[in-house]
Amino acid sequence: MEIERINENTVKFYISYMDIEDRGFEREEIWYNRERSEQLFWQMMDEVNFKEDFNVDGPLWIQVQALEKGLEIIVTKAHISKNGDNIELQTDDGNAVDFPVDKKIENMLEDKFSKEDEEDNEQYNDENLWIIASFKDFEDVIQLSHYFINDNLGTVETLYHYNDTYYLYMEFLEDEIEEEEQENMISKVFEFGNDTDITNHVLSEYGKIIFEQNTFSNIRAYFPANI
């Protein structure tokens, strides 16, 4: 994906249809499946934020142009006026444009990406809890793995290497582990690792997988505790 920072509030990026398919999306889904198109959009925005520090903290103005081999997308962060009646957009030339809030630019994603009839915007809360921790030294990951030797985990652990740093993606399977146990395990992880803003989408695309699953047990097998 190619990213161009236009100004403080605007970023433009291009993604090919091949890249879209490599991310696990069908081309038809982008236009006919609202949920999947939103998943793709926020996956791309995670990458944009990571590379360009383009943090989304308010309404967006989204322009999408379908090209022969991919999509060109321009995203502009908007600011709501103090009285809440207008939204201000910073254009490419640096000029500000005001227009009424009732244009609802926060819903532009649905208008641009989807051709489905309008449906209720339901929020799904059935995703498992997950964390990502970073480790500068692989020795810290080894020590952490031995802290979990007696635990019945109920987790999915994937270890990546990216930009001279090790990243542990750890997902907690809701049906197999209690909330209190999750909190204890998270505390253990961050005794050795650090919290990070990197996303799993960036790691999946650019990171090198060291262990795709069963990270702790695999590390213990290669690096047993000293007796």
Short mmCIF file of C-alpha atoms in Angstrom, two decimals:
data_model
loop_
_atom_site.label_atom_id
_atom_site.label_comp_id
_atom_site.label_asym_id
_atom_site.label_seq_id
_atom_site.Cartn_x
_atom_site.Cartn_y
_atom_site.Cartn_z
CA MET A 1 0.00 0.00 0.00
CA GLU A 2 1.35 3.43 -1.00
CA ILE A 3 0.80 6.28 1.47
CA GLU A 4 1.20 10.02 0.90
CA ARG A 5 0.81 12.58 3.68
CA ILE A 6 -0.91 15.65 2.20
CA ASN A 7 -0.97 17.83 5.31
CA GLU A 8 -1.56 17.57 9.05
CA ASN A 9 -5.19 16.53 8.60
CA THR A 10 -5.18 14.73 5.24
CA VAL A 11 -3.60 11.56 3.96
CA LYS A 12 -3.91 9.84 0.59
CA PHE A 13 -3.20 6.19 -0.01
CA TYR A 14 -3.44 3.71 -2.86
CA ILE A 15 -4.11 0.00 -2.51
CA SER A 16 -4.13 -2.44 -5.41
CA TYR A 17 -6.80 -5.09 -5.85
CA MET A 18 -4.04 -7.68 -5.55
CA ASP A 19 -3.06 -6.25 -2.15
CA ILE A 20 -6.72 -6.29 -1.11
CA GLU A 21 -6.95 -9.98 -2.00
CA ASP A 22 -3.66 -10.70 -0.20
CA ARG A 23 -5.29 -9.28 2.94
CA GLY A 24 -8.03 -11.90 2.66
CA PHE A 25 -10.79 -9.82 1.01
CA GLU A 26 -12.67 -10.54 -2.20
CA ARG A 27 -12.97 -7.62 -4.61
CA GLU A 28 -16.77 -7.89 -4.66
CA GLU A 29 -16.88 -7.64 -0.85
CA ILE A 30 -15.53 -4.11 -0.99
CA TRP A 31 -18.66 -2.91 -2.77
CA TYR A 32 -21.39 -5.25 -1.59
CA ASN A 33 -20.55 -6.21 2.00
CA ARG A 34 -20.56 -3.24 4.36
CA GLU A 35 -19.05 -5.09 7.31
CA ARG A 36 -16.13 -6.43 5.27
CA SER A 37 -15.49 -3.07 3.59
CA GLU A 38 -15.31 -1.42 7.00
CA GLN A 39 -12.91 -4.10 8.20
CA LEU A 40 -10.64 -3.40 5.23
CA PHE A 41 -10.85 0.36 5.72
CA TRP A 42 -9.91 0.26 9.41
CA GLN A 43 -7.16 -2.24 8.67
CA MET A 44 -5.70 0.24 6.19
CA MET A 45 -6.15 3.11 8.66
CA ASP A 46 -4.24 1.13 11.30
CA GLU A 47 -1.34 0.90 8.87
CA VAL A 48 -1.60 4.59 7.94
CA ASN A 49 -1.61 5.57 11.61
CA PHE A 50 1.42 3.38 12.32
CA LYS A 51 3.48 4.72 9.41
CA GLU A 52 2.33 8.36 9.38
CA ASP A 53 1.14 8.90 12.97
CA PHE A 54 -2.30 9.78 11.57
CA ASN A 55 -4.42 9.18 14.64
CA VAL A 56 -8.19 9.20 14.07
CA ASP A 57 -9.92 10.97 16.95
CA GLY A 58 -13.02 12.45 15.33
CA PRO A 59 -15.21 12.52 12.22
CA LEU A 60 -13.64 11.84 8.83
CA TRP A 61 -14.20 12.99 5.27
CA ILE A 62 -13.52 10.06 2.93
CA GLN A 63 -13.08 10.23 -0.85
CA VAL A 64 -12.73 6.96 -2.75
CA GLN A 65 -11.81 6.66 -6.42
CA ALA A 66 -11.92 3.25 -8.10
CA LEU A 67 -9.02 2.93 -10.55
CA GLU A 68 -8.24 0.19 -13.04
CA LYS A 69 -5.92 -1.74 -10.73
CA GLY A 70 -6.92 -0.54 -7.29
CA LEU A 71 -8.43 2.14 -5.07
CA GLU A 72 -7.22 5.65 -4.31
CA ILE A 73 -8.50 6.91 -0.97
CA ILE A 74 -8.22 10.38 0.56
CA VAL A 75 -9.03 10.73 4.26
CA THR A 76 -9.34 14.10 5.99
CA LYS A 77 -9.81 14.62 9.70
CA ALA A 78 -12.51 17.17 10.51
CA HIS A 79 -13.01 19.38 13.54
CA ILE A 80 -16.42 20.20 14.97
CA SER A 81 -16.93 23.86 15.85
CA LYS A 82 -17.38 24.92 19.46
CA ASN A 83 -21.13 25.36 19.06
CA GLY A 84 -21.37 21.93 17.40
CA ASP A 85 -23.24 23.29 14.37
CA ASN A 86 -20.48 23.08 11.78
CA ILE A 87 -17.59 20.86 10.80
CA GLU A 88 -14.35 22.35 9.51
CA LEU A 89 -12.24 20.54 6.92
CA GLN A 90 -8.69 21.50 5.96
CA THR A 91 -8.37 21.18 2.17
CA ASP A 92 -5.22 20.22 0.25
CA ASP A 93 -4.30 23.87 -0.34
CA GLY A 94 -4.56 24.67 3.36
CA ASN A 95 -7.89 26.49 3.20
CA ALA A 96 -10.66 25.69 5.67
CA VAL A 97 -14.14 24.71 4.56
CA ASP A 98 -17.17 24.76 6.85
CA PHE A 99 -20.44 22.90 6.35
CA PRO A 100 -23.32 21.80 8.61
CA VAL A 101 -22.91 18.83 10.92
CA ASP A 102 -26.08 17.25 9.59
CA LYS A 103 -24.15 16.08 6.53
CA LYS A 104 -22.92 13.29 8.86
CA ILE A 105 -19.49 12.79 7.37
CA GLU A 106 -18.80 10.08 9.91
CA ASN A 107 -21.08 7.88 7.77
CA MET A 108 -19.18 8.55 4.53
CA LEU A 109 -17.50 5.15 4.71
CA GLU A 110 -20.81 3.41 4.22
CA ASP A 111 -21.73 5.73 1.34
CA LYS A 112 -18.40 5.27 -0.42
CA PHE A 113 -17.58 1.63 0.12
CA SER A 114 -20.97 -0.07 0.15
CA LYS A 115 -23.86 -0.36 -2.30
CA GLU A 116 -26.10 -2.22 0.13
CA ASP A 117 -29.38 -0.78 1.41
CA GLU A 118 -29.08 1.03 4.74
CA GLU A 119 -29.16 -1.31 7.73
CA ASP A 120 -29.00 -0.80 11.46
CA ASN A 121 -25.43 -0.16 12.54
CA GLU A 122 -25.04 -2.88 15.14
CA GLN A 123 -21.97 -3.20 17.28
CA TYR A 124 -20.58 -6.70 17.68
CA ASN A 125 -18.87 -7.52 20.95
CA ASP A 126 -18.11 -11.17 20.36
CA GLU A 127 -14.42 -10.73 19.55
CA ASN A 128 -11.90 -12.21 21.93
CA LEU A 129 -9.67 -10.02 24.06
CA TRP A 130 -6.12 -9.73 22.70
CA ILE A 131 -2.92 -7.85 23.48
CA ILE A 132 0.36 -7.11 21.69
CA ALA A 133 3.59 -6.72 23.66
CA SER A 134 7.01 -5.71 22.36
CA PHE A 135 10.37 -7.13 23.47
CA LYS A 136 13.76 -5.69 22.54
CA ASP A 137 15.59 -8.77 23.85
CA PHE A 138 14.59 -12.31 22.93
CA GLU A 139 15.83 -13.41 26.35
CA ASP A 140 12.82 -11.64 27.88
CA VAL A 141 10.50 -13.75 25.73
CA ILE A 142 12.29 -16.90 26.85
CA GLN A 143 11.91 -15.98 30.52
CA LEU A 144 8.25 -15.13 30.01
CA SER A 145 7.57 -18.52 28.40
CA HIS A 146 8.75 -20.30 31.56
CA TYR A 147 6.33 -18.27 33.66
CA PHE A 148 3.48 -19.95 31.81
CA ILE A 149 4.79 -23.51 32.13
CA ASN A 150 2.11 -24.59 34.63
CA ASP A 151 -0.78 -22.60 33.17
CA ASN A 152 -3.64 -24.11 31.21
CA LEU A 153 -3.48 -21.22 28.79
CA GLY A 154 -6.61 -21.11 26.62
CA THR A 155 -4.78 -18.61 24.44
CA VAL A 156 -3.44 -18.15 20.93
CA GLU A 157 0.14 -16.82 20.90
CA THR A 158 2.02 -15.68 17.80
CA LEU A 159 5.56 -14.30 17.92
CA TYR A 160 6.79 -11.87 15.24
CA HIS A 161 10.08 -10.15 14.51
CA TYR A 162 9.82 -6.68 12.97
CA ASN A 163 12.26 -3.74 12.89
CA ASP A 164 14.71 -5.39 15.33
CA THR A 165 11.95 -5.94 17.86
CA TYR A 166 10.02 -9.05 18.91
CA TYR A 167 6.23 -8.74 19.16
CA LEU A 168 3.92 -11.16 20.91
CA TYR A 169 0.29 -11.29 19.79
CA MET A 170 -1.74 -13.03 22.48
CA GLU A 171 -5.46 -13.73 22.09
CA PHE A 172 -7.59 -15.01 24.95
CA LEU A 173 -10.28 -17.55 24.06
CA GLU A 174 -13.38 -16.32 25.85
CA ASP A 175 -14.97 -19.74 26.36
CA GLU A 176 -11.80 -21.26 27.85
CA ILE A 177 -10.48 -18.68 30.29
CA GLU A 178 -11.99 -16.58 33.06
CA GLU A 179 -11.64 -12.80 33.15
CA GLU A 180 -9.60 -12.81 36.35
CA GLU A 181 -7.18 -15.32 34.89
CA GLN A 182 -6.87 -13.17 31.76
CA GLU A 183 -5.86 -10.20 33.91
CA ASN A 184 -3.23 -12.25 35.73
CA MET A 185 -1.75 -13.47 32.47
CA ILE A 186 -1.67 -9.98 31.01
CA SER A 187 0.18 -8.74 34.09
CA LYS A 188 2.77 -11.47 33.61
CA VAL A 189 3.29 -10.53 29.96
CA PHE A 190 3.90 -6.88 30.75
CA GLU A 191 6.39 -7.71 33.49
CA PHE A 192 8.73 -8.66 30.64
CA GLY A 193 7.32 -6.81 27.64
CA ASN A 194 6.08 -3.32 26.81
CA ASP A 195 2.78 -2.06 25.54
CA THR A 196 2.83 -0.96 21.90
CA ASP A 197 0.67 0.88 19.37
CA ILE A 198 1.58 -1.45 16.52
CA THR A 199 -1.35 -3.42 15.10
CA ASN A 200 -1.67 -7.07 14.24
CA HIS A 201 -2.44 -6.08 10.65
CA VAL A 202 0.98 -4.44 10.30
CA LEU A 203 2.73 -7.40 11.90
CA SER A 204 0.87 -9.88 9.69
CA GLU A 205 1.90 -8.02 6.56
CA TYR A 206 5.42 -6.84 7.35
CA GLY A 207 6.65 -8.90 10.29
CA LYS A 208 8.43 -12.24 10.17
CA ILE A 209 6.59 -15.01 12.02
CA ILE A 210 8.89 -16.80 14.48
CA PHE A 211 6.19 -19.03 15.99
CA GLU A 212 2.71 -18.95 14.49
CA GLN A 213 1.08 -20.68 17.47
CA ASN A 214 1.97 -22.29 20.81
CA THR A 215 4.75 -19.75 21.18
CA PHE A 216 5.48 -20.42 24.86
CA SER A 217 5.65 -24.20 24.61
CA ASN A 218 7.78 -23.99 21.46
CA ILE A 219 10.24 -21.61 23.10
CA ARG A 220 10.49 -23.85 26.18
CA ALA A 221 11.24 -26.80 23.89
CA TYR A 222 14.14 -24.93 22.25
CA PHE A 223 15.28 -23.15 25.40
CA PRO A 224 14.63 -25.38 28.44
CA ALA A 225 15.10 -23.96 31.92
CA ASN A 226 18.53 -24.40 33.42
CA ILE A 227 18.60 -27.04 36.13
#
